[in-house]
Coordinates of C-alpha atoms in Angstrom, one line a residue:
Chain W
M820 CA -36.9 23.2 -14.7
D821 CA -39.3 21.5 -12.6
Q822 CA -37.5 18.2 -13.0
I823 CA -34.3 20.3 -11.6
L824 CA -36.0 21.5 -8.8
N825 CA -37.3 18.1 -7.8
W826 CA -34.3 16.4 -8.1
I827 CA -32.3 18.9 -5.9
S828 CA -35.4 19.1 -3.4
A829 CA -35.0 14.9 -3.2
H830 CA -31.2 15.0 -2.8
Q831 CA -30.8 18.2 -0.6
E832 CA -29.3 16.4 1.9
M833 CA -26.5 15.0 0.0
I834 CA -26.2 18.5 -1.8
Y835 CA -25.6 20.1 1.1
V836 CA -22.7 17.5 2.5
V837 CA -21.1 18.4 -1.0
F838 CA -21.2 22.0 -1.0
L839 CA -20.2 22.0 3.1
M840 CA -17.3 19.6 2.5
I841 CA -16.0 21.5 -0.6
F842 CA -15.6 24.3 1.9
V843 CA -14.0 22.1 4.7
G844 CA -11.3 21.0 2.5
I845 CA -10.5 23.9 1.1
E846 CA -10.0 25.8 4.7
I847 CA -7.9 22.5 6.1
I848 CA -5.7 22.6 3.6
G849 CA -5.1 26.3 2.8
R850 CA -3.1 26.6 6.2
V851 CA -0.8 23.4 5.8
P852 CA 2.9 24.2 5.7
S853 CA 4.4 22.9 2.7
V854 CA 6.7 20.2 4.6
L855 CA 3.6 18.3 5.4
H856 CA 2.6 18.3 1.6
T857 CA 3.4 14.7 1.1
P858 CA 2.3 13.2 4.3
L859 CA -1.2 15.2 3.8
M860 CA -1.5 13.7 0.6
S861 CA -1.0 10.1 1.8
G862 CA -3.2 11.0 4.4
A863 CA -6.0 12.3 2.2
N864 CA -5.3 9.3 -0.2
A865 CA -6.0 7.2 3.0
I866 CA -9.0 8.5 3.8
H867 CA -10.6 8.2 0.5
G868 CA -10.1 4.8 0.7
V869 CA -13.4 5.2 2.6
V870 CA -14.9 4.0 -1.0
I871 CA -14.2 0.5 0.7
I872 CA -17.7 0.8 2.4
G873 CA -19.2 0.7 -0.8
A874 CA -17.2 -2.3 -1.9
I875 CA -18.3 -4.1 1.3
I876 CA -22.1 -3.2 0.9
V877 CA -21.8 -4.5 -2.5
M878 CA -20.0 -7.7 -1.9
G879 CA -22.4 -8.5 1.5
Q880 CA -25.6 -8.1 -0.9
A881 CA -24.7 -10.0 -4.0
S882 CA -26.4 -13.4 -4.0
Q883 CA -24.3 -16.7 -4.3
D884 CA -25.3 -17.3 -7.9
D885 CA -24.3 -14.4 -8.9
V886 CA -20.4 -15.0 -9.6
L887 CA -19.7 -11.9 -11.8
S888 CA -20.9 -9.6 -8.6
L889 CA -19.1 -12.2 -6.1
V890 CA -15.5 -12.0 -7.9
L891 CA -15.6 -8.5 -8.8
G892 CA -16.8 -7.4 -5.1
F893 CA -13.8 -9.2 -3.7
I894 CA -11.4 -7.6 -5.8
A895 CA -12.9 -4.3 -5.2
V896 CA -12.7 -5.1 -1.3
I897 CA -9.0 -6.1 -1.6
L898 CA -8.3 -3.2 -3.5
G899 CA -10.3 -0.7 -1.1
T900 CA -8.6 -2.5 1.9
L901 CA -5.0 -1.9 0.2
N902 CA -5.6 1.6 0.0
V903 CA -7.0 2.2 3.2
V904 CA -4.6 0.4 5.0
G905 CA -1.7 1.1 3.0
G906 CA -2.5 4.7 2.6
F907 CA -2.7 5.1 6.5
V908 CA 1.0 3.3 7.4
V909 CA 3.0 4.6 4.6
T910 CA 1.4 8.2 6.4
D911 CA 2.5 7.1 9.6
R912 CA 6.1 5.9 8.3
M913 CA 6.6 9.3 6.8
L914 CA 5.0 10.9 10.3
E915 CA 7.2 8.6 12.2
M916 CA 10.1 10.4 11.1
F917 CA 9.0 13.7 12.0
K918 CA 8.1 13.2 15.4
K919 CA 11.9 11.4 16.3
K920 CA 13.6 14.8 16.0
K921 CA 11.7 16.9 18.5
Chain S
M1128 CA -31.5 0.4 17.1
E1129 CA -28.8 -1.1 15.1
I1130 CA -29.2 0.8 11.8
N1131 CA -29.2 3.8 14.1
L1132 CA -25.8 3.1 15.8
L1133 CA -24.7 2.5 12.2
V1134 CA -25.6 6.4 11.8
L1135 CA -23.9 7.4 14.6
I1136 CA -20.4 5.6 13.6
Y1137 CA -20.9 7.0 10.3
L1138 CA -21.2 10.5 11.9
I1139 CA -18.0 9.8 14.2
G1140 CA -16.2 8.3 10.9
S1141 CA -16.9 11.8 9.3
V1142 CA -16.0 13.9 11.9
T1143 CA -12.5 12.0 12.1
F1144 CA -11.9 12.4 8.8
I1145 CA -11.9 16.3 9.1
V1146 CA -10.3 16.6 12.3
G1147 CA -7.6 13.8 11.2
L1148 CA -7.0 15.9 8.4
K1149 CA -6.8 19.3 10.5
M1150 CA -4.8 17.6 12.4
L1151 CA -2.3 16.4 9.7
S1152 CA -1.6 19.9 8.8
N1153 CA 0.5 20.6 11.8
P1154 CA 3.5 19.2 12.3
A1155 CA 3.0 18.6 16.4
S1156 CA -0.2 16.8 15.9
A1157 CA 0.0 15.0 12.3
R1158 CA 1.1 11.4 13.4
K1159 CA -2.1 11.5 16.3
G1160 CA -4.5 13.0 13.4
N1161 CA -3.5 10.0 10.8
L1162 CA -4.4 7.9 13.7
V1163 CA -7.6 9.5 14.5
A1164 CA -8.4 9.0 11.0
A1165 CA -7.6 5.4 10.6
G1166 CA -9.7 4.6 13.8
G1167 CA -13.1 6.4 12.3
M1168 CA -12.2 4.3 9.3
F1169 CA -11.8 1.0 11.5
A1170 CA -15.0 1.7 13.3
A1171 CA -17.0 2.4 9.7
I1172 CA -15.8 -0.7 8.3
L1173 CA -16.8 -2.5 11.3
G1174 CA -19.7 -0.9 11.5
T1175 CA -20.7 -1.3 8.0
I1176 CA -20.0 -5.0 8.0
F1177 CA -22.2 -6.0 11.0
L1178 CA -24.7 -3.5 11.3
Y1179 CA -25.6 -2.1 7.4
E1180 CA -28.7 -3.1 6.7
N1181 CA -30.8 -2.5 3.3
E1182 CA -34.7 -2.8 3.4
G1183 CA -34.4 -4.8 6.6
Q1184 CA -31.6 -7.2 4.8
K1185 CA -28.4 -7.9 6.3
L1186 CA -24.9 -8.2 4.8
G1187 CA -24.2 -11.6 4.0
N1188 CA -21.1 -13.0 2.5
Y1189 CA -18.8 -12.9 5.5
P1190 CA -16.4 -15.5 4.7
W1191 CA -15.5 -13.6 1.3
I1192 CA -15.4 -10.3 2.6
F1193 CA -13.3 -11.0 5.9
A1194 CA -10.7 -13.0 3.2
A1195 CA -10.8 -10.0 1.0
L1196 CA -10.1 -7.6 4.0
L1197 CA -7.5 -10.2 5.4
I1198 CA -5.3 -10.4 1.9
G1199 CA -5.8 -6.7 1.6
T1200 CA -4.5 -5.7 4.9
V1201 CA -1.7 -8.1 5.0
V1202 CA -0.8 -7.1 1.3
G1203 CA -1.0 -3.1 2.0
T1204 CA 1.2 -3.4 5.3
L1205 CA 3.8 -5.1 3.6
M1206 CA 4.0 -3.0 1.0
A1207 CA 3.7 0.0 3.3
K1208 CA 6.5 -0.9 5.5
K1209 CA 8.8 -2.7 3.0
V1210 CA 9.0 0.8 0.8
Q1211 CA 12.1 2.6 1.0
M1212 CA 11.5 6.3 1.2
T1213 CA 12.8 7.3 -2.0
A1214 CA 10.1 5.1 -3.3
M1215 CA 7.0 6.6 -1.0
P1216 CA 5.7 9.1 -4.0
E1217 CA 5.2 6.0 -5.9
M1218 CA 3.5 4.1 -3.2
V1219 CA 1.0 7.1 -2.8
S1220 CA 0.1 6.9 -6.3
L1221 CA 0.0 2.8 -6.1
F1222 CA -2.9 3.1 -3.4
N1223 CA -4.7 5.8 -5.3
G1224 CA -4.7 4.0 -8.3
M1225 CA -6.3 0.9 -5.9
G1226 CA -9.1 3.3 -4.7
G1227 CA -9.6 4.2 -8.1
A1228 CA -10.1 0.8 -9.1
C1229 CA -12.6 0.1 -6.0
A1230 CA -14.7 2.4 -7.1
A1231 CA -14.8 1.8 -10.9
L1232 CA -15.7 -1.8 -9.8
I1233 CA -18.7 -1.0 -7.5
S1234 CA -20.0 1.2 -10.5
V1235 CA -19.4 -2.2 -12.7
I1236 CA -21.3 -4.3 -10.4
E1237 CA -24.1 -1.8 -9.5
F1238 CA -24.7 -1.2 -13.1
N1239 CA -24.9 -5.0 -13.5
H1240 CA -27.8 -4.9 -11.1
L1241 CA -29.5 -2.2 -12.2
L1242 CA -29.5 -3.7 -16.0
H1243 CA -30.6 -7.2 -14.9
G1244 CA -33.0 -6.2 -12.0
A1245 CA -35.1 -3.9 -14.4
S1246 CA -37.9 -5.5 -16.0
D1247 CA -38.2 -2.2 -17.8
F1248 CA -34.7 -0.9 -18.5
S1249 CA -36.2 2.5 -20.0
A1250 CA -37.8 3.1 -16.5
L1251 CA -34.5 2.8 -14.9
D1252 CA -33.3 5.9 -12.5
G1253 CA -31.6 8.2 -14.4
T1254 CA -29.9 9.9 -11.1
K1255 CA -28.6 6.4 -10.4
L1256 CA -27.2 5.9 -13.8
L1257 CA -25.7 9.0 -14.1
I1258 CA -23.6 8.9 -10.7
I1259 CA -22.8 5.1 -11.8
L1260 CA -21.3 6.2 -14.9
L1261 CA -19.6 9.1 -13.1
G1262 CA -18.2 6.8 -10.8
L1263 CA -17.0 4.5 -13.1
I1264 CA -15.4 7.1 -15.5
I1265 CA -13.2 9.3 -12.7
G1266 CA -12.7 5.8 -10.7
A1267 CA -11.1 4.3 -13.9
V1268 CA -9.2 7.5 -15.2
S1269 CA -8.1 7.5 -11.7
F1270 CA -6.9 3.8 -11.5
S1271 CA -5.3 4.0 -15.0
G1272 CA -3.5 7.2 -14.6
S1273 CA -2.2 6.8 -11.1
M1274 CA -0.5 3.4 -12.7
I1275 CA 1.3 5.0 -15.3
A1276 CA 2.1 8.0 -12.8
W1277 CA 3.5 4.5 -10.5
G1278 CA 5.4 3.4 -13.5
K1279 CA 7.0 6.5 -14.5
L1280 CA 8.2 7.5 -10.8
N1281 CA 9.6 4.1 -10.7
G1282 CA 11.5 4.3 -14.4
K1283 CA 9.5 1.5 -15.9
I1284 CA 7.7 4.0 -18.1
K1285 CA 9.5 6.3 -19.9
D1286 CA 7.7 10.1 -21.5
F1287 CA 5.8 9.1 -24.4
A1288 CA 4.0 12.0 -26.1
F1289 CA 2.9 12.1 -30.0
G1290 CA 1.7 14.9 -32.1
G1291 CA -1.9 15.4 -31.6
Q1292 CA -2.0 14.0 -28.4
H1293 CA -4.2 16.6 -26.9
I1294 CA -6.6 16.5 -29.4
I1295 CA -7.0 12.8 -29.0
N1296 CA -7.4 13.2 -25.6
Q1297 CA -10.1 15.7 -25.8
V1298 CA -12.2 13.8 -28.7
I1299 CA -11.7 10.6 -26.0
L1300 CA -13.5 12.5 -23.1
L1301 CA -15.9 14.3 -25.3
L1302 CA -16.9 10.8 -27.1
N1303 CA -17.5 9.5 -22.9
V1304 CA -19.8 11.9 -22.2
V1305 CA -21.6 11.9 -25.3
I1306 CA -21.8 8.0 -24.7
A1307 CA -22.9 8.4 -21.1
A1308 CA -25.1 11.0 -22.0
Y1309 CA -26.9 8.7 -24.8
I1310 CA -27.0 5.7 -22.2
I1311 CA -28.9 7.9 -19.8
T1312 CA -31.2 9.6 -22.0
V1313 CA -32.1 7.2 -24.4
R1314 CA -31.7 3.9 -23.1
P1315 CA -30.9 1.5 -26.2
E1316 CA -30.8 -1.6 -26.5
Q1317 CA -27.1 -2.2 -26.7
T1318 CA -26.3 -0.2 -23.5
H1319 CA -24.3 -3.2 -21.6
V1320 CA -21.8 -2.8 -24.8
L1321 CA -22.2 0.8 -24.5
F1322 CA -21.4 0.8 -20.9
Y1323 CA -17.6 -1.1 -21.4
V1324 CA -16.9 0.9 -24.2
I1325 CA -16.9 3.6 -21.6
V1326 CA -14.7 1.4 -19.4
A1327 CA -12.5 1.2 -22.1
L1328 CA -12.3 4.6 -23.0
S1329 CA -11.9 6.0 -19.5
I1330 CA -8.8 3.6 -19.2
L1331 CA -7.5 4.8 -21.8
Y1332 CA -7.7 8.5 -21.2
G1333 CA -6.2 8.2 -18.0
I1334 CA -3.4 6.7 -19.9
F1335 CA -2.9 9.3 -22.4
F1336 CA -3.6 11.7 -19.9
V1337 CA -0.5 11.1 -17.4
L1338 CA 1.8 9.9 -20.5
P1339 CA 3.1 13.1 -22.1
I1340 CA 3.5 14.7 -18.9
G1341 CA 6.9 15.0 -17.5
G1342 CA 8.1 13.2 -14.7
A1343 CA 8.9 16.4 -12.7
D1344 CA 5.6 17.4 -12.9
M1345 CA 4.3 13.8 -11.5
P1346 CA 3.8 15.5 -7.9
V1347 CA 1.1 17.6 -9.3
V1348 CA -0.6 14.8 -11.3
I1349 CA -0.9 12.3 -8.5
S1350 CA -2.2 15.0 -6.5
L1351 CA -4.6 15.5 -9.0
L1352 CA -5.5 12.0 -9.8
N1353 CA -5.8 11.6 -5.4
S1354 CA -8.8 13.9 -5.8
F1355 CA -10.4 12.5 -8.3
T1356 CA -10.5 9.1 -6.4
G1357 CA -12.0 11.0 -3.8
V1358 CA -14.8 12.5 -5.9
A1359 CA -15.2 8.8 -7.3
A1360 CA -15.5 7.8 -3.6
A1361 CA -18.3 10.3 -3.3
C1362 CA -20.2 8.9 -6.0
G1363 CA -20.4 5.8 -4.3
G1364 CA -21.6 7.7 -1.2
F1365 CA -24.2 9.5 -3.2
L1366 CA -25.4 6.1 -4.7
Y1367 CA -25.8 4.1 -1.6
G1368 CA -27.0 7.4 0.5
N1369 CA -23.6 6.8 2.6
K1370 CA -22.6 10.0 4.4
V1371 CA -19.7 8.8 5.3
M1372 CA -18.1 8.1 2.0
L1373 CA -19.6 11.1 0.7
T1374 CA -18.0 13.6 3.3
G1375 CA -14.5 11.5 3.3
G1376 CA -14.7 11.7 -0.8
I1377 CA -16.0 15.1 -0.9
L1378 CA -13.0 16.2 1.6
V1379 CA -10.5 14.9 -0.3
G1380 CA -11.7 15.9 -3.7
A1381 CA -11.8 19.6 -2.4
A1382 CA -8.7 19.1 -0.2
G1383 CA -6.7 17.2 -3.0
T1384 CA -7.7 20.0 -5.9
L1385 CA -6.3 23.0 -3.7
L1386 CA -2.9 20.9 -3.0
T1387 CA -2.7 20.5 -6.9
I1388 CA -3.3 24.1 -7.0
L1389 CA -0.6 25.2 -4.4
M1390 CA 2.2 22.6 -5.9
C1391 CA 1.5 24.3 -9.4
K1392 CA 1.7 27.9 -7.5
A1393 CA 5.1 26.6 -6.3
M1394 CA 6.3 26.2 -9.5
N1395 CA 4.8 29.2 -10.7
R1396 CA 2.6 27.6 -13.5
S1397 CA -0.8 27.1 -13.9
L1398 CA -2.8 23.7 -13.3
L1399 CA -3.7 23.9 -17.3
N1400 CA 0.1 24.7 -18.1
V1401 CA 1.3 21.6 -16.4
L1402 CA -1.3 19.4 -18.1
I1403 CA -1.3 20.5 -21.2
G1404 CA 2.7 21.4 -21.3
S1405 CA 4.1 18.1 -21.8
F1406 CA 7.0 18.8 -19.8
G1407 CA 10.4 17.0 -20.5
G1408 CA 8.5 14.7 -23.3
N1409 CA 8.5 17.5 -25.7
K1410 CA 11.6 17.1 -28.0
A1411 CA 11.2 20.6 -29.8
S1412 CA 11.9 22.9 -26.6
T1413 CA 14.3 20.4 -25.2
A1414 CA 16.5 21.5 -28.3
G1415 CA 15.4 25.1 -27.8
A1416 CA 16.8 25.3 -24.5
G1417 CA 19.9 23.9 -25.2
V1418 CA 21.3 26.8 -27.2
G1419 CA 23.7 28.4 -25.5
V1420 CA 24.7 26.0 -23.1
S1421 CA 27.8 24.7 -23.4
G1422 CA 31.4 25.2 -22.8
S1423 CA 33.4 23.5 -20.3
Y1424 CA 33.2 22.6 -16.7
K1425 CA 35.7 21.9 -14.1
E1426 CA 35.9 19.1 -11.6
V1427 CA 36.9 19.0 -8.1
T1428 CA 38.9 17.0 -6.2
L1429 CA 37.2 15.1 -3.1
S1430 CA 40.2 17.0 -0.7
D1431 CA 39.9 20.3 -2.3
A1432 CA 36.1 20.2 -1.9
A1433 CA 36.7 19.1 1.9
V1434 CA 39.0 22.1 2.2
V1435 CA 36.7 24.5 0.8
M1436 CA 33.8 23.2 3.0
S1437 CA 35.9 23.2 6.1
Y1438 CA 37.0 26.4 6.1
A1439 CA 33.9 28.3 5.2
N1440 CA 31.8 30.1 7.7
K1441 CA 28.5 28.9 6.0
V1442 CA 27.6 26.0 3.9
M1443 CA 24.1 25.6 2.5
I1444 CA 23.3 22.2 1.3
V1445 CA 20.6 21.7 -1.8
P1446 CA 19.3 18.5 -1.4
G1447 CA 17.6 16.8 -4.6
Y1448 CA 16.1 13.7 -6.0
G1449 CA 19.8 12.3 -6.2
L1450 CA 20.2 12.1 -2.3
A1451 CA 16.9 10.3 -2.3
V1452 CA 18.1 7.5 -4.7
A1453 CA 21.2 7.2 -3.2
Q1454 CA 19.7 6.9 0.6
A1455 CA 22.2 9.4 1.3
Q1456 CA 20.6 11.6 3.8
H1457 CA 22.6 9.7 6.9
V1458 CA 25.6 10.7 5.7
C1459 CA 24.5 13.7 4.7
H1460 CA 23.4 14.3 8.4
E1461 CA 27.2 13.1 9.2
L1462 CA 28.8 15.3 7.0
E1463 CA 26.4 18.5 8.3
K1464 CA 28.1 17.4 11.9
A1465 CA 31.4 17.0 11.1
L1466 CA 31.4 20.3 9.4
E1467 CA 29.6 22.2 12.6
A1468 CA 32.5 20.7 14.9
K1469 CA 34.7 22.6 12.8
G1470 CA 32.6 26.0 13.4
V1471 CA 31.0 26.0 9.9
E1472 CA 27.5 27.0 10.0
V1473 CA 25.4 24.6 7.7
K1474 CA 22.0 24.8 6.7
Y1475 CA 19.7 23.1 4.2
A1476 CA 18.0 24.9 1.4
I1477 CA 14.7 23.1 0.2
H1478 CA 13.0 23.8 -2.8
P1479 CA 9.2 23.4 -2.7
V1480 CA 9.4 20.6 -5.3
A1481 CA 12.7 18.9 -4.8
G1482 CA 12.4 15.5 -5.2
R1483 CA 9.4 13.6 -6.5
M1484 CA 7.0 15.4 -4.2
P1485 CA 6.5 18.6 -2.5
G1486 CA 8.2 17.8 1.3
H1487 CA 10.1 14.9 -0.1
M1488 CA 13.2 16.3 0.9
N1489 CA 11.9 17.1 4.2
V1490 CA 10.4 13.6 4.7
L1491 CA 13.8 12.5 3.8
L1492 CA 16.0 14.3 6.2
A1493 CA 13.8 14.1 8.9
E1494 CA 14.3 10.2 8.5
A1495 CA 18.3 11.0 9.2
D1496 CA 17.3 13.4 12.3
V1497 CA 18.4 16.8 10.8
N1498 CA 16.9 19.6 12.8
Y1499 CA 14.0 20.8 11.5
E1500 CA 15.2 24.3 12.1
K1501 CA 18.2 23.7 9.8
L1502 CA 15.8 23.4 7.0
L1503 CA 15.3 26.8 5.0
E1504 CA 12.3 27.1 2.6
M1505 CA 12.9 28.6 -1.0
E1506 CA 12.3 32.4 0.3
L1507 CA 14.7 32.6 3.1
A1508 CA 17.4 30.3 1.7
N1509 CA 17.4 32.8 -1.7
E1510 CA 18.2 35.9 0.9
E1511 CA 21.3 33.9 2.6
F1512 CA 22.8 32.4 -0.4
K1513 CA 25.1 36.0 -1.1
N1514 CA 26.4 35.4 2.6
T1515 CA 27.2 31.8 2.0
D1516 CA 30.6 30.4 1.2
V1517 CA 29.7 27.0 -0.5
V1518 CA 26.4 25.2 -1.8
L1519 CA 26.6 21.9 -1.8
I1520 CA 24.2 20.6 -4.3
L1521 CA 23.5 16.9 -4.0
G1522 CA 21.7 15.3 -6.9
A1523 CA 19.4 18.2 -7.9
N1524 CA 19.2 20.0 -11.1
D1525 CA 16.2 21.7 -12.5
V1526 CA 15.4 23.5 -9.1
V1527 CA 18.8 25.4 -9.3
N1528 CA 18.9 25.7 -13.4
P1529 CA 19.3 29.5 -13.8
A1530 CA 17.5 29.1 -17.1
A1531 CA 14.4 29.3 -15.4
K1532 CA 14.9 32.9 -14.9
S1533 CA 16.9 33.8 -17.9
D1534 CA 15.5 31.9 -20.7
P1535 CA 12.3 32.2 -21.9
A1536 CA 12.5 29.7 -24.3
S1537 CA 13.3 26.8 -21.6
P1538 CA 10.5 24.4 -20.7
I1539 CA 11.1 25.6 -17.0
Y1540 CA 11.1 29.4 -18.0
G1541 CA 9.2 31.5 -14.9
M1542 CA 10.0 28.4 -12.3
P1543 CA 11.2 29.8 -8.9
I1544 CA 14.1 28.4 -8.3
L1545 CA 16.9 28.5 -5.6
E1546 CA 19.3 30.9 -6.9
V1547 CA 22.7 29.2 -5.9
E1548 CA 24.7 31.1 -7.9
E1549 CA 24.8 34.2 -5.4
A1550 CA 27.0 31.9 -3.7
K1551 CA 31.0 32.2 -3.8
H1552 CA 31.2 28.4 -4.6
V1553 CA 28.8 26.3 -5.7
I1554 CA 29.9 22.3 -5.5
V1555 CA 27.4 20.0 -7.6
N1556 CA 27.7 16.5 -6.8
K1557 CA 25.9 14.6 -9.9
R1558 CA 26.6 11.1 -11.2
S1559 CA 27.2 12.5 -14.7
M1560 CA 26.5 15.3 -17.0
K1561 CA 23.1 14.0 -17.8
P1562 CA 20.4 16.5 -17.6
G1563 CA 17.9 16.2 -14.9
Y1564 CA 14.2 15.0 -14.8
A1565 CA 13.0 18.0 -17.0
G1566 CA 15.5 16.7 -20.3
I1567 CA 17.0 20.2 -20.6
E1568 CA 20.9 21.2 -19.5
N1569 CA 22.0 23.3 -16.9
Q1570 CA 24.1 26.4 -17.2
L1571 CA 24.9 26.7 -13.9
F1572 CA 27.5 23.6 -14.1
F1573 CA 29.4 25.6 -16.8
Q1574 CA 29.7 28.7 -14.7
P1575 CA 33.5 29.7 -13.6
K1576 CA 32.2 29.5 -9.8
T1577 CA 31.1 26.1 -10.3
S1578 CA 32.9 22.8 -9.9
M1579 CA 31.5 19.2 -10.1
L1580 CA 32.0 16.5 -7.8
F1581 CA 30.6 13.2 -9.9
G1582 CA 29.6 9.8 -8.6
D1583 CA 26.9 8.4 -6.1
A1584 CA 25.8 10.6 -3.7
K1585 CA 26.3 8.4 -0.9
K1586 CA 29.8 7.2 -1.9
A1587 CA 30.8 10.6 -2.8
L1588 CA 29.8 12.0 0.8
Q1589 CA 31.2 9.3 2.6
D1590 CA 34.7 9.9 0.7
L1591 CA 34.1 13.4 1.4
L1592 CA 33.2 13.2 5.5
A1593 CA 36.6 10.8 5.5
E1594 CA 38.4 14.1 4.0
V1595 CA 36.8 16.5 6.0
R1596 CA 37.4 14.4 9.1
S1597 CA 41.1 14.4 8.4
I1598 CA 41.7 17.9 8.1

């Protein structure tokens, strides 16, 4: 029990963020008209590409003789970039069409 | 100073994600919202590269990082620009898988650091290990699942299910949890072996998880995997104490989960039912639904169809995946204009899960400049069908199948449908009599008021348009 309390206390900032973001995420989606579901899914898909920041950190910290980290990190950064760039561009393409008819 | 600046950039990044998603939920501001989020992401990436410090140590390996960024940007942009509107859903799935793989790779690298860095392995930080394993499992499942979903949507992978598959899935999942718990609590000598066992099991689980789920339910699965990747990204945020990863990840995780549930609701099914139902892959239910569906159908000639439509007061068009495949949205819009010139009222009835993704038809028709106000959502459309003279169904099948209302044995029983049989005439354009994605027959096609217009949607509409114009 003590251990759990200590753990919560040590990571409280993170835990707060997690819970607040869960509610924010639900609130935002709750009001989306169904016509926007596809672009929205695509937009959210691009946003979780933020995982690329982790990949950049891993890559940037890898030492020169650590080939495994370098190679895997390199691949991770490429994949993360694909997720981010591809995600935003696809979303933009979808939304561009919505705008034209106005 | 610099590290504080990075904190500010991350804060701005987090806010742009929230504001961006919010703006995405309104048609007027959606495009700007996407750009806002992209801007925040760009700043966060640049900030990380140049400002990030760990124990006073800046990041290195710039050539590697920039090379990878360049490759990813070029390939990603090309793929996203080149993809056809019909292939949009599988593109999202593919990009989602990339994100999942990225998260899993981060876990692999961090685990190796942990393993080689610690002189006393048993003294390793349990929390860190837990987060790494969590990010690994979720990321890997999301990766392999998304790849299967991608393959299924573009037709490379067929539905596949075998007896007891769900039990095997549960066993794999349970095994994963047990091994992960064993690593964290016991720290055995062979931890690195067990770690890669988890990698393999997670990938296997993702494959088995998506394989038996039918194509009609793929949007739900992609949305679910999307939120998985969000959670995997958040694990990375936890690992590095990185707030922007945490906010972005959890935001998508929560929003994606809700979106998944909303999609299931549109089909009047529970998420569990979608995941366990083996929709379309289940041969037994297909046979069961075939009972009572037989008889003869009648074909309609182009000129007859053109006449019926030209002299109608109101025509309702029901688009489906067939329209998307044939890229017939522009011709469809032309036909709509030609009919309106003759004084016919033309509307579109949009089923929430028509096509391969919610909103798929809206995006498609918007591409062809179809007026937003002509698109009726299901409830509104269903009220109007009884005043409709002709319903023209373009490559839609399961969403107009009356078995969803009348046949409790049907796998789609309970799904709300477009009640097209209320209208006076129904013209169905299909390539053949083959059943739709759910793999079940459609009684609608055999009803007396229904007539079939076979052929590719684009070709059929072009011919129909010519006939309408010549009247």
